[in-house]
mmCIF file of C-alpha atoms in Angstrom:
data_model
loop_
_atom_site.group_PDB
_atom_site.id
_atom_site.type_symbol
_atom_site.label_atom_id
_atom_site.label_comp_id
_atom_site.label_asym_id
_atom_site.label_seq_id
_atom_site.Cartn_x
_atom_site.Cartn_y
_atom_site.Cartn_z
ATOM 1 C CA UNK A 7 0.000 0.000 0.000
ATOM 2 C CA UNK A 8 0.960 3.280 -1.172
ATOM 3 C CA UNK A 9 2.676 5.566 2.291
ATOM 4 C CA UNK A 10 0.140 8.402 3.450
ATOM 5 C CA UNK A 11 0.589 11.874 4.472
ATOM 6 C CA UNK A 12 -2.622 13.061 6.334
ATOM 7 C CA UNK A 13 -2.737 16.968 6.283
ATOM 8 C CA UNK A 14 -4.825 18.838 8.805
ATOM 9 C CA UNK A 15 -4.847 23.087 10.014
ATOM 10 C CA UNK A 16 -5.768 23.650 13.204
ATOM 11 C CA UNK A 17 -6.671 26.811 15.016
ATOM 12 C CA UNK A 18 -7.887 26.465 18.509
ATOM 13 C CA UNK A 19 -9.400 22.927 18.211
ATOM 14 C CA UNK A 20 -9.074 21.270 21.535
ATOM 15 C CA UNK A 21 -12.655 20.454 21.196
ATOM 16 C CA UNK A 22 -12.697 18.534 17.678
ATOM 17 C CA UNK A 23 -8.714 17.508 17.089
ATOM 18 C CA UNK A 24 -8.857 14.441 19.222
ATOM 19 C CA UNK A 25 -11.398 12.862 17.194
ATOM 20 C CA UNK A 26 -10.277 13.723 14.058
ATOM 21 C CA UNK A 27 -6.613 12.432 14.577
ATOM 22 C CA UNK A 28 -7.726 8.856 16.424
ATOM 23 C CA UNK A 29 -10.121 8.677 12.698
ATOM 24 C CA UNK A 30 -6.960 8.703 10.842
ATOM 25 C CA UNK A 31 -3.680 7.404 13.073
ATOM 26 C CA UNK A 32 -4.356 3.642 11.975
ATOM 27 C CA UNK A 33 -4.354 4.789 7.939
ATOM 28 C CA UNK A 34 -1.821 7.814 8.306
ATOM 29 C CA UNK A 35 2.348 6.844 7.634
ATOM 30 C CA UNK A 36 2.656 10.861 8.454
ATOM 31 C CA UNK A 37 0.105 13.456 9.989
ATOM 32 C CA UNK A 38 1.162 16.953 8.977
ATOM 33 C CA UNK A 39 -0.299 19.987 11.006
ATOM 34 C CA UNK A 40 -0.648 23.338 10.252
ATOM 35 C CA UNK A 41 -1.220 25.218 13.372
ATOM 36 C CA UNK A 42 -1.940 29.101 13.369
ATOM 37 C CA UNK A 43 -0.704 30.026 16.753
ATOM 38 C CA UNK A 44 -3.547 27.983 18.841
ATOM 39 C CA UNK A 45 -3.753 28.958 22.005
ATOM 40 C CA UNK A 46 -6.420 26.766 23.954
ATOM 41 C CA UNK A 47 -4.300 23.155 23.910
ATOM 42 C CA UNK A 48 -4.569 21.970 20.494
ATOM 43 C CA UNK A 49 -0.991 21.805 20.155
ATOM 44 C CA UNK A 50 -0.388 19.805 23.584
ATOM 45 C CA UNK A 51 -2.709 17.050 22.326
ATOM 46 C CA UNK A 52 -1.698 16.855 18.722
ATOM 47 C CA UNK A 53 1.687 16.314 20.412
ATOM 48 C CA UNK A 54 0.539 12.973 21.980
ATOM 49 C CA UNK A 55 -0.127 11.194 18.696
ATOM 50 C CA UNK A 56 3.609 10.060 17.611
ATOM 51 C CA UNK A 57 3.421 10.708 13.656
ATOM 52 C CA UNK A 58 2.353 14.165 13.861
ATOM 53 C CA UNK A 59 4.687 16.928 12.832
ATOM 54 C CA UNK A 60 3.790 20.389 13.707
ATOM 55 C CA UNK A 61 4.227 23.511 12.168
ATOM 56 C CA UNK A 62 3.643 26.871 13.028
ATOM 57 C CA UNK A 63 1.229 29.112 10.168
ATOM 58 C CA UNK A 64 0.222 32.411 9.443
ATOM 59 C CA UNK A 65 -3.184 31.958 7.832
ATOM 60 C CA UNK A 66 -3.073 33.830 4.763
ATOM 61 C CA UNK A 67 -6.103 31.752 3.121
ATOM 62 C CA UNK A 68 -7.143 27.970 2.811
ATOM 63 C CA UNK A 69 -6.067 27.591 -0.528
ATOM 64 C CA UNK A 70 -2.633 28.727 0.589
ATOM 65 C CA UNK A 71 -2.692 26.619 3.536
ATOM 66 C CA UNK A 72 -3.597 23.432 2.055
ATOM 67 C CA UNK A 73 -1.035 24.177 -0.343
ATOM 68 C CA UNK A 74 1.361 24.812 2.134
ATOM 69 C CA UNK A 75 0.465 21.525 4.030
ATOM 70 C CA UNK A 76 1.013 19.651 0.684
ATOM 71 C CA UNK A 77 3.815 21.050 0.498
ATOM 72 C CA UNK A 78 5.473 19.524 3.797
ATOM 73 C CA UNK A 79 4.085 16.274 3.437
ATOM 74 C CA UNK A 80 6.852 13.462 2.441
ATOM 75 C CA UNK A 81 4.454 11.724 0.917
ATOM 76 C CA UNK A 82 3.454 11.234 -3.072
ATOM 77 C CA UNK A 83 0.101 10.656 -1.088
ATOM 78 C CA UNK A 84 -2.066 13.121 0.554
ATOM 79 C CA UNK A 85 -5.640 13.211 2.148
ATOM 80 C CA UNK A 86 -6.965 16.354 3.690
ATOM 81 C CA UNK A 87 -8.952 16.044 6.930
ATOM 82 C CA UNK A 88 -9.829 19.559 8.980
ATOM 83 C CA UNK A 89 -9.805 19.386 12.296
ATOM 84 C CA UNK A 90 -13.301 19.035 13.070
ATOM 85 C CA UNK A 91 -14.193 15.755 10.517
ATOM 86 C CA UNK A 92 -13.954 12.751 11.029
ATOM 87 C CA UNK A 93 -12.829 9.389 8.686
ATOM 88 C CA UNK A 94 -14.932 6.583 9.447
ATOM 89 C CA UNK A 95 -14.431 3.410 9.475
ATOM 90 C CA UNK A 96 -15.837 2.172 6.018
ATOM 91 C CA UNK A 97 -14.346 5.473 4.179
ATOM 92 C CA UNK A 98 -10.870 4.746 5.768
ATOM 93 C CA UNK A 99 -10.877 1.291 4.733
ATOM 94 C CA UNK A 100 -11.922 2.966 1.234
ATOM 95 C CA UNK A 101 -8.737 4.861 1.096
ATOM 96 C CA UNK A 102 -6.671 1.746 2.120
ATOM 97 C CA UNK A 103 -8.254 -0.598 -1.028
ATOM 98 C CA UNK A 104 -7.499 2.991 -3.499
ATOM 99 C CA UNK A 105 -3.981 3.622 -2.055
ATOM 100 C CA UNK A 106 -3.351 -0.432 -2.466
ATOM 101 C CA UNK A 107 -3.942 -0.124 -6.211
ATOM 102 C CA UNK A 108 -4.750 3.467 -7.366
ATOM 103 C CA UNK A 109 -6.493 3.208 -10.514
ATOM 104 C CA UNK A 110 -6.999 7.005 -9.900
ATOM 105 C CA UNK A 111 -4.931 10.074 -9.493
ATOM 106 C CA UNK A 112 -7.126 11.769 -7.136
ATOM 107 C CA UNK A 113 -10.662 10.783 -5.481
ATOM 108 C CA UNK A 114 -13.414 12.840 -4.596
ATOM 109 C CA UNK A 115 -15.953 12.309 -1.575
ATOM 110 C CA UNK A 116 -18.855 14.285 -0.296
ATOM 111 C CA UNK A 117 -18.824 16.241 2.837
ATOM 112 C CA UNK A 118 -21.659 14.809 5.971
ATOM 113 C CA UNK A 119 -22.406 18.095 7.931
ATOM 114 C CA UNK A 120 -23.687 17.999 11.320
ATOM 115 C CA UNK A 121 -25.115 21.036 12.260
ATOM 116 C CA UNK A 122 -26.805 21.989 15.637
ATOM 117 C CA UNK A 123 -27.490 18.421 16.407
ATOM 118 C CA UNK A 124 -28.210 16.440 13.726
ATOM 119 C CA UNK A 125 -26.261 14.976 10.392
ATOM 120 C CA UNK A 126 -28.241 17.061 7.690
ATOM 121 C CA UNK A 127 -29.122 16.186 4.472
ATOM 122 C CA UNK A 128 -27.563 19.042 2.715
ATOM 123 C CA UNK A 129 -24.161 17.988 1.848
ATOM 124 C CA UNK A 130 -21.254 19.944 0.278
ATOM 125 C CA UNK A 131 -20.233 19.185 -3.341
ATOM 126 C CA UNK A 132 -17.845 16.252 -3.657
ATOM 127 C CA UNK A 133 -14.114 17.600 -3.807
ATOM 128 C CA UNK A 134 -10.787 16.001 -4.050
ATOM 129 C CA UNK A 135 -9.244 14.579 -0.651
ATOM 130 C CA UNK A 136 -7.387 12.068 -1.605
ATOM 131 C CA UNK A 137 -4.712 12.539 -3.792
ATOM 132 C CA UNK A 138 -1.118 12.482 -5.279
ATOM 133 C CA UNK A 139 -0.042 15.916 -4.032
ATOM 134 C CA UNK A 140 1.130 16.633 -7.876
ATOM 135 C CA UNK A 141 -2.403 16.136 -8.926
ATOM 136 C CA UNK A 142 -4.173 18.942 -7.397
ATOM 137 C CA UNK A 143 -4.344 22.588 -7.490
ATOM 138 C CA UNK A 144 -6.437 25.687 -5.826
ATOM 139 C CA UNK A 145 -7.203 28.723 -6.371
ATOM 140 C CA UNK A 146 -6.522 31.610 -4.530
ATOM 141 C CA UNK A 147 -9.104 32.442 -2.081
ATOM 142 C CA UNK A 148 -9.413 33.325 1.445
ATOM 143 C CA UNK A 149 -12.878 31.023 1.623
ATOM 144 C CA UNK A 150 -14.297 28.693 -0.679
ATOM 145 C CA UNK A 151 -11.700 27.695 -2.144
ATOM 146 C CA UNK A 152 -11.951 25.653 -5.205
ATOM 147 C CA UNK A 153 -9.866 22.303 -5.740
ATOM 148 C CA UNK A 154 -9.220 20.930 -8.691
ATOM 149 C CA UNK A 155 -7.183 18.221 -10.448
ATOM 150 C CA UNK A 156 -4.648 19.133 -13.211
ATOM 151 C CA UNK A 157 -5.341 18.726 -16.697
ATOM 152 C CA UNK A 158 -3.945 14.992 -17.395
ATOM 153 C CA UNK A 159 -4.546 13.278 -13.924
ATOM 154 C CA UNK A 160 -7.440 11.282 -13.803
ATOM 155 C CA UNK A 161 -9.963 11.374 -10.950
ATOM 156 C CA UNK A 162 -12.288 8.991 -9.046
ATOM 157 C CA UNK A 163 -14.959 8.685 -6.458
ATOM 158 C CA UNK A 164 -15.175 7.546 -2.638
ATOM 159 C CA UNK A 165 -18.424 5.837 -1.919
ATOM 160 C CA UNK A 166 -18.220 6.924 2.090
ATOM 161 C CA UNK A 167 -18.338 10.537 2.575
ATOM 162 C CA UNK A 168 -15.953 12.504 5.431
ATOM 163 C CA UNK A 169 -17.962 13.417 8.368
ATOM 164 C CA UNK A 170 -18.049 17.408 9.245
ATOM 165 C CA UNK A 171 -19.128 17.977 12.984
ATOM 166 C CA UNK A 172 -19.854 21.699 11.751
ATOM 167 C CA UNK A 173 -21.849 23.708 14.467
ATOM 168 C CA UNK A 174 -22.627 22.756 17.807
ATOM 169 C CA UNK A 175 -24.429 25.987 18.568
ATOM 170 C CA UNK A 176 -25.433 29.159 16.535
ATOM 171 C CA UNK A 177 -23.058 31.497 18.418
ATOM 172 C CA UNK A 178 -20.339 29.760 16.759
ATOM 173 C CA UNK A 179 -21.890 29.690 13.388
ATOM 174 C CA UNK A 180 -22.326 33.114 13.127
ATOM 175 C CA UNK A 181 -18.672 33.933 13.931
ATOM 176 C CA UNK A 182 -17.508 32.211 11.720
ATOM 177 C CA UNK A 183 -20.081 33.138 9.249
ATOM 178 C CA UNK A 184 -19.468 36.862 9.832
ATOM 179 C CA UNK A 185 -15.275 36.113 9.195
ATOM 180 C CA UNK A 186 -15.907 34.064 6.361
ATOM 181 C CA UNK A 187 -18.162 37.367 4.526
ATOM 182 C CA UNK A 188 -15.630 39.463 5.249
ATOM 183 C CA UNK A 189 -13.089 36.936 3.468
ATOM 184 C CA UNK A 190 -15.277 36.914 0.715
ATOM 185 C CA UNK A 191 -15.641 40.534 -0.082
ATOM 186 C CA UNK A 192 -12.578 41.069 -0.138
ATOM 187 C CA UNK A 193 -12.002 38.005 -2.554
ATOM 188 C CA UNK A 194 -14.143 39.763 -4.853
ATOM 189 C CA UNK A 195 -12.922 43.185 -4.319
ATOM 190 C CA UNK A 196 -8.883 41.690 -5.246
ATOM 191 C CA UNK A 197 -11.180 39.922 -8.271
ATOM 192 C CA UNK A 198 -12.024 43.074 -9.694
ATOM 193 C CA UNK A 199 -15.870 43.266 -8.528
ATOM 194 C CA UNK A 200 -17.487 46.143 -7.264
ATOM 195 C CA UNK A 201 -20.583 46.471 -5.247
ATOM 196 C CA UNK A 202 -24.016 45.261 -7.051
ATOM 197 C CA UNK A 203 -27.345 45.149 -6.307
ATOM 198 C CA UNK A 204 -28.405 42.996 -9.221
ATOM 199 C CA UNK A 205 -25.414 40.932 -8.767
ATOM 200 C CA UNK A 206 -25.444 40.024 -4.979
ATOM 201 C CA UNK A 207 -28.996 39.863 -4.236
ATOM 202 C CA UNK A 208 -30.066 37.496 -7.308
ATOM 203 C CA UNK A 209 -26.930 35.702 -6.503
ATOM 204 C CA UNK A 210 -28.266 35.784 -2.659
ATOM 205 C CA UNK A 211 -31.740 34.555 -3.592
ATOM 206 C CA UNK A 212 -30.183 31.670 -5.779
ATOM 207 C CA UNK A 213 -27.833 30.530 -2.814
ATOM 208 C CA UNK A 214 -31.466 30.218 -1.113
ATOM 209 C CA UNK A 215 -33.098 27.832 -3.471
ATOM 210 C CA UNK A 216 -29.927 25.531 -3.915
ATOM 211 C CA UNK A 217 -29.577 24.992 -0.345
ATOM 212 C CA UNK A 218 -33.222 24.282 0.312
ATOM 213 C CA UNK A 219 -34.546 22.622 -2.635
ATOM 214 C CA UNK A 220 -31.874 20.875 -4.370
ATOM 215 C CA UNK A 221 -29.890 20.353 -1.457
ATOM 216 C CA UNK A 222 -32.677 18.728 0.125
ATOM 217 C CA UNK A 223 -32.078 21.332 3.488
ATOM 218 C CA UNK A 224 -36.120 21.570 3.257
ATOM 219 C CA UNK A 225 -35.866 17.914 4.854
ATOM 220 C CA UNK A 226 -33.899 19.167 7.662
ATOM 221 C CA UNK A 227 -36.532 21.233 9.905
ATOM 222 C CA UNK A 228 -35.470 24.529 11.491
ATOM 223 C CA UNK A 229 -31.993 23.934 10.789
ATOM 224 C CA UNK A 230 -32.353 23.581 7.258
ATOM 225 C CA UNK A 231 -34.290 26.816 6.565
ATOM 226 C CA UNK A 232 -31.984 28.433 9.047
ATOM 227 C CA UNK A 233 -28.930 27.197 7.120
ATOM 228 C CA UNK A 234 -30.586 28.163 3.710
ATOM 229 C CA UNK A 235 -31.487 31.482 4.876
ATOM 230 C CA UNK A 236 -28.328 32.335 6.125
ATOM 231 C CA UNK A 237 -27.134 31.165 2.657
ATOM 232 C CA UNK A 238 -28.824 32.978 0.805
ATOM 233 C CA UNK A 239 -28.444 36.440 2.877
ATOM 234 C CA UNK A 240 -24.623 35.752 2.884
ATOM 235 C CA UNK A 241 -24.229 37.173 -0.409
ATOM 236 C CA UNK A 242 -26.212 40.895 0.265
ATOM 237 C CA UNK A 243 -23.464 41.238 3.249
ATOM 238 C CA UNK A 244 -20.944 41.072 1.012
ATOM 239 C CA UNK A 245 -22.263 43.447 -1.161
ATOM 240 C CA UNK A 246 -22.272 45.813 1.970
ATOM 241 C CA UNK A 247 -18.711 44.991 3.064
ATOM 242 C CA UNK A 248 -17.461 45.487 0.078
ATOM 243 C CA UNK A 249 -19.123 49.136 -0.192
ATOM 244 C CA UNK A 250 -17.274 49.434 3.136
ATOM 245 C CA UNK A 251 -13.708 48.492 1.764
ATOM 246 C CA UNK A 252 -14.689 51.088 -1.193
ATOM 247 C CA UNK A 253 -15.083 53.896 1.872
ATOM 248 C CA UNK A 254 -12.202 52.609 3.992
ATOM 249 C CA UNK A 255 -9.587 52.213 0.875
ATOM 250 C CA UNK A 256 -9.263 56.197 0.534
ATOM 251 C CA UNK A 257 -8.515 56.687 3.984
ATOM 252 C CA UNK A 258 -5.982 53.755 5.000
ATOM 253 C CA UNK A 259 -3.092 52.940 1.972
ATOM 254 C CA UNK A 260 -2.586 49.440 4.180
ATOM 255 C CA UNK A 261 -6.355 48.974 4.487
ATOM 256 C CA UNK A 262 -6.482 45.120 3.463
ATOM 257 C CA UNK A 263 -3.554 44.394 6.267
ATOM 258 C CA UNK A 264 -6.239 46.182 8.526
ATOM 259 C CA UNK A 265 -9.285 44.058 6.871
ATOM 260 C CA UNK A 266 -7.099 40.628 7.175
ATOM 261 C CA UNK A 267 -6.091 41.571 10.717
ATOM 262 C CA UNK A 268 -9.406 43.109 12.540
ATOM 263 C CA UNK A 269 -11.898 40.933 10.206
ATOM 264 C CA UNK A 270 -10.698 37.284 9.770
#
């Protein structure tokens, strides 16, 4: 079987880490952590497992970071876990049968959220977490990143998807959701976007519908039209953010060292 570098960023994770690194040790040849300056024990019990190497990160994005943790791995092979998943039993012994005779360059599995307690049906698109590291590349984005697999590799799909303990409560939801619009308007601002009504709200409304009809969140009570809500009203608070970055860019020349620094 083909040797495995498991990859996982951590910030502040005390809560989810433990889980997420006894779902991989039995599968993992190397575990390869990206930690941005936790502060709450993370690093003390990532310490305990004996194949972990540690490395200190200044988050400048996911895409670089996943990058970066590619990067550091020994490995030809990688699989990405964050630090609040999990790798079950059946998809781990998934990864063991593809990395005993890859057929495949990369493989693809969907993403199980569990949000505010319960798994829901709303799932993430499938993306690439399995991989030879030369296989895969991002783009540049604070959030959202997209992977993708190089022209010329090939790519397959795990059955099993990766289990995402997302949200316990809706404090923590909406911090994060308030640091991930800011990341985002000012993804589209460095893209060349400006502020638009037409463009943000239809976008906004669209976000809505995916999430609650065709990702089946209208199955999920509460939670679901909570989550699509907040979906779909993501997108008109990035419009306004980004009419605040075109007010605070006149009046600060290192105004997106400020926005990185006070808003993600």
């Amino acid at each position: 079987m083909r040797p495995l570098s498991v990859c996982i960023a951590t910030y502040n994770n005390s809560d989810t880490i433990r889980r997420a690194l006894n779902s991989i040790n039995s599968i993992a040849d190397e575990i390869v952590v990206l930690d941005s300056h936790s502060s709450d024990g993370t690093r003390d019990i990532v310490k305990e497992y004996e194949k972990t190497a540690i490395y200190n990160y200044e988050f400048e994005g996911f895409a670089d970071m996943f990058r970066t943790a590619a990067e550091k791995s020994s490995n030809e092979w990688v699989l990405f876990v964050d630090a609040d998943e999990e790798v079950r039993e059946d998809l781990a012994r998934e990864i063991q049968n593809a990395l005993h005779r890859p057929s495949k360059d990369a493989y693809r599995a969907e993403k199980q959220n569990r949000m505010w307690g319960q798994w829901m049906h709303a799932t993430h698109k499938p993306r690439p977490i399995l991989a030879r590291k030369q296989a895969l590349s991002w783009d540049d984005s604070l959030v959202g990143e997209e992977w993708e697999v190089r022209d010329g590799f090939s790519t397959g799909e795990l059955r099993n998807p990766i289990h995402h303990y997302a949200y316990d409560d809706i404090d923590e939801y909406l911090e994060k959701w308030e640091r991930y619009t800011a990341a985002d308007a000012l993804d589209e601002w460095r893209a060349g976007y400006t502020p638009s009504i037409p463009r943000y709200y239809l976008k906004g409304v669209a976000a809505f519908w995916y999430r609650y009809v065709y990702e089946k969140a209208i199955l999920d009570g509460w939670q679901g039209l909570f989550f699509a809500v907040m979906s779909g009203v993501f997108y008109p608070v990035v419009d306004a953010k980004m009419r605040y970055i075109q007010t605070i860019q006149g009046q600060n020349e290192n105004w997106e060292d400020w926005w990185i620094e006070t808003k993600l």
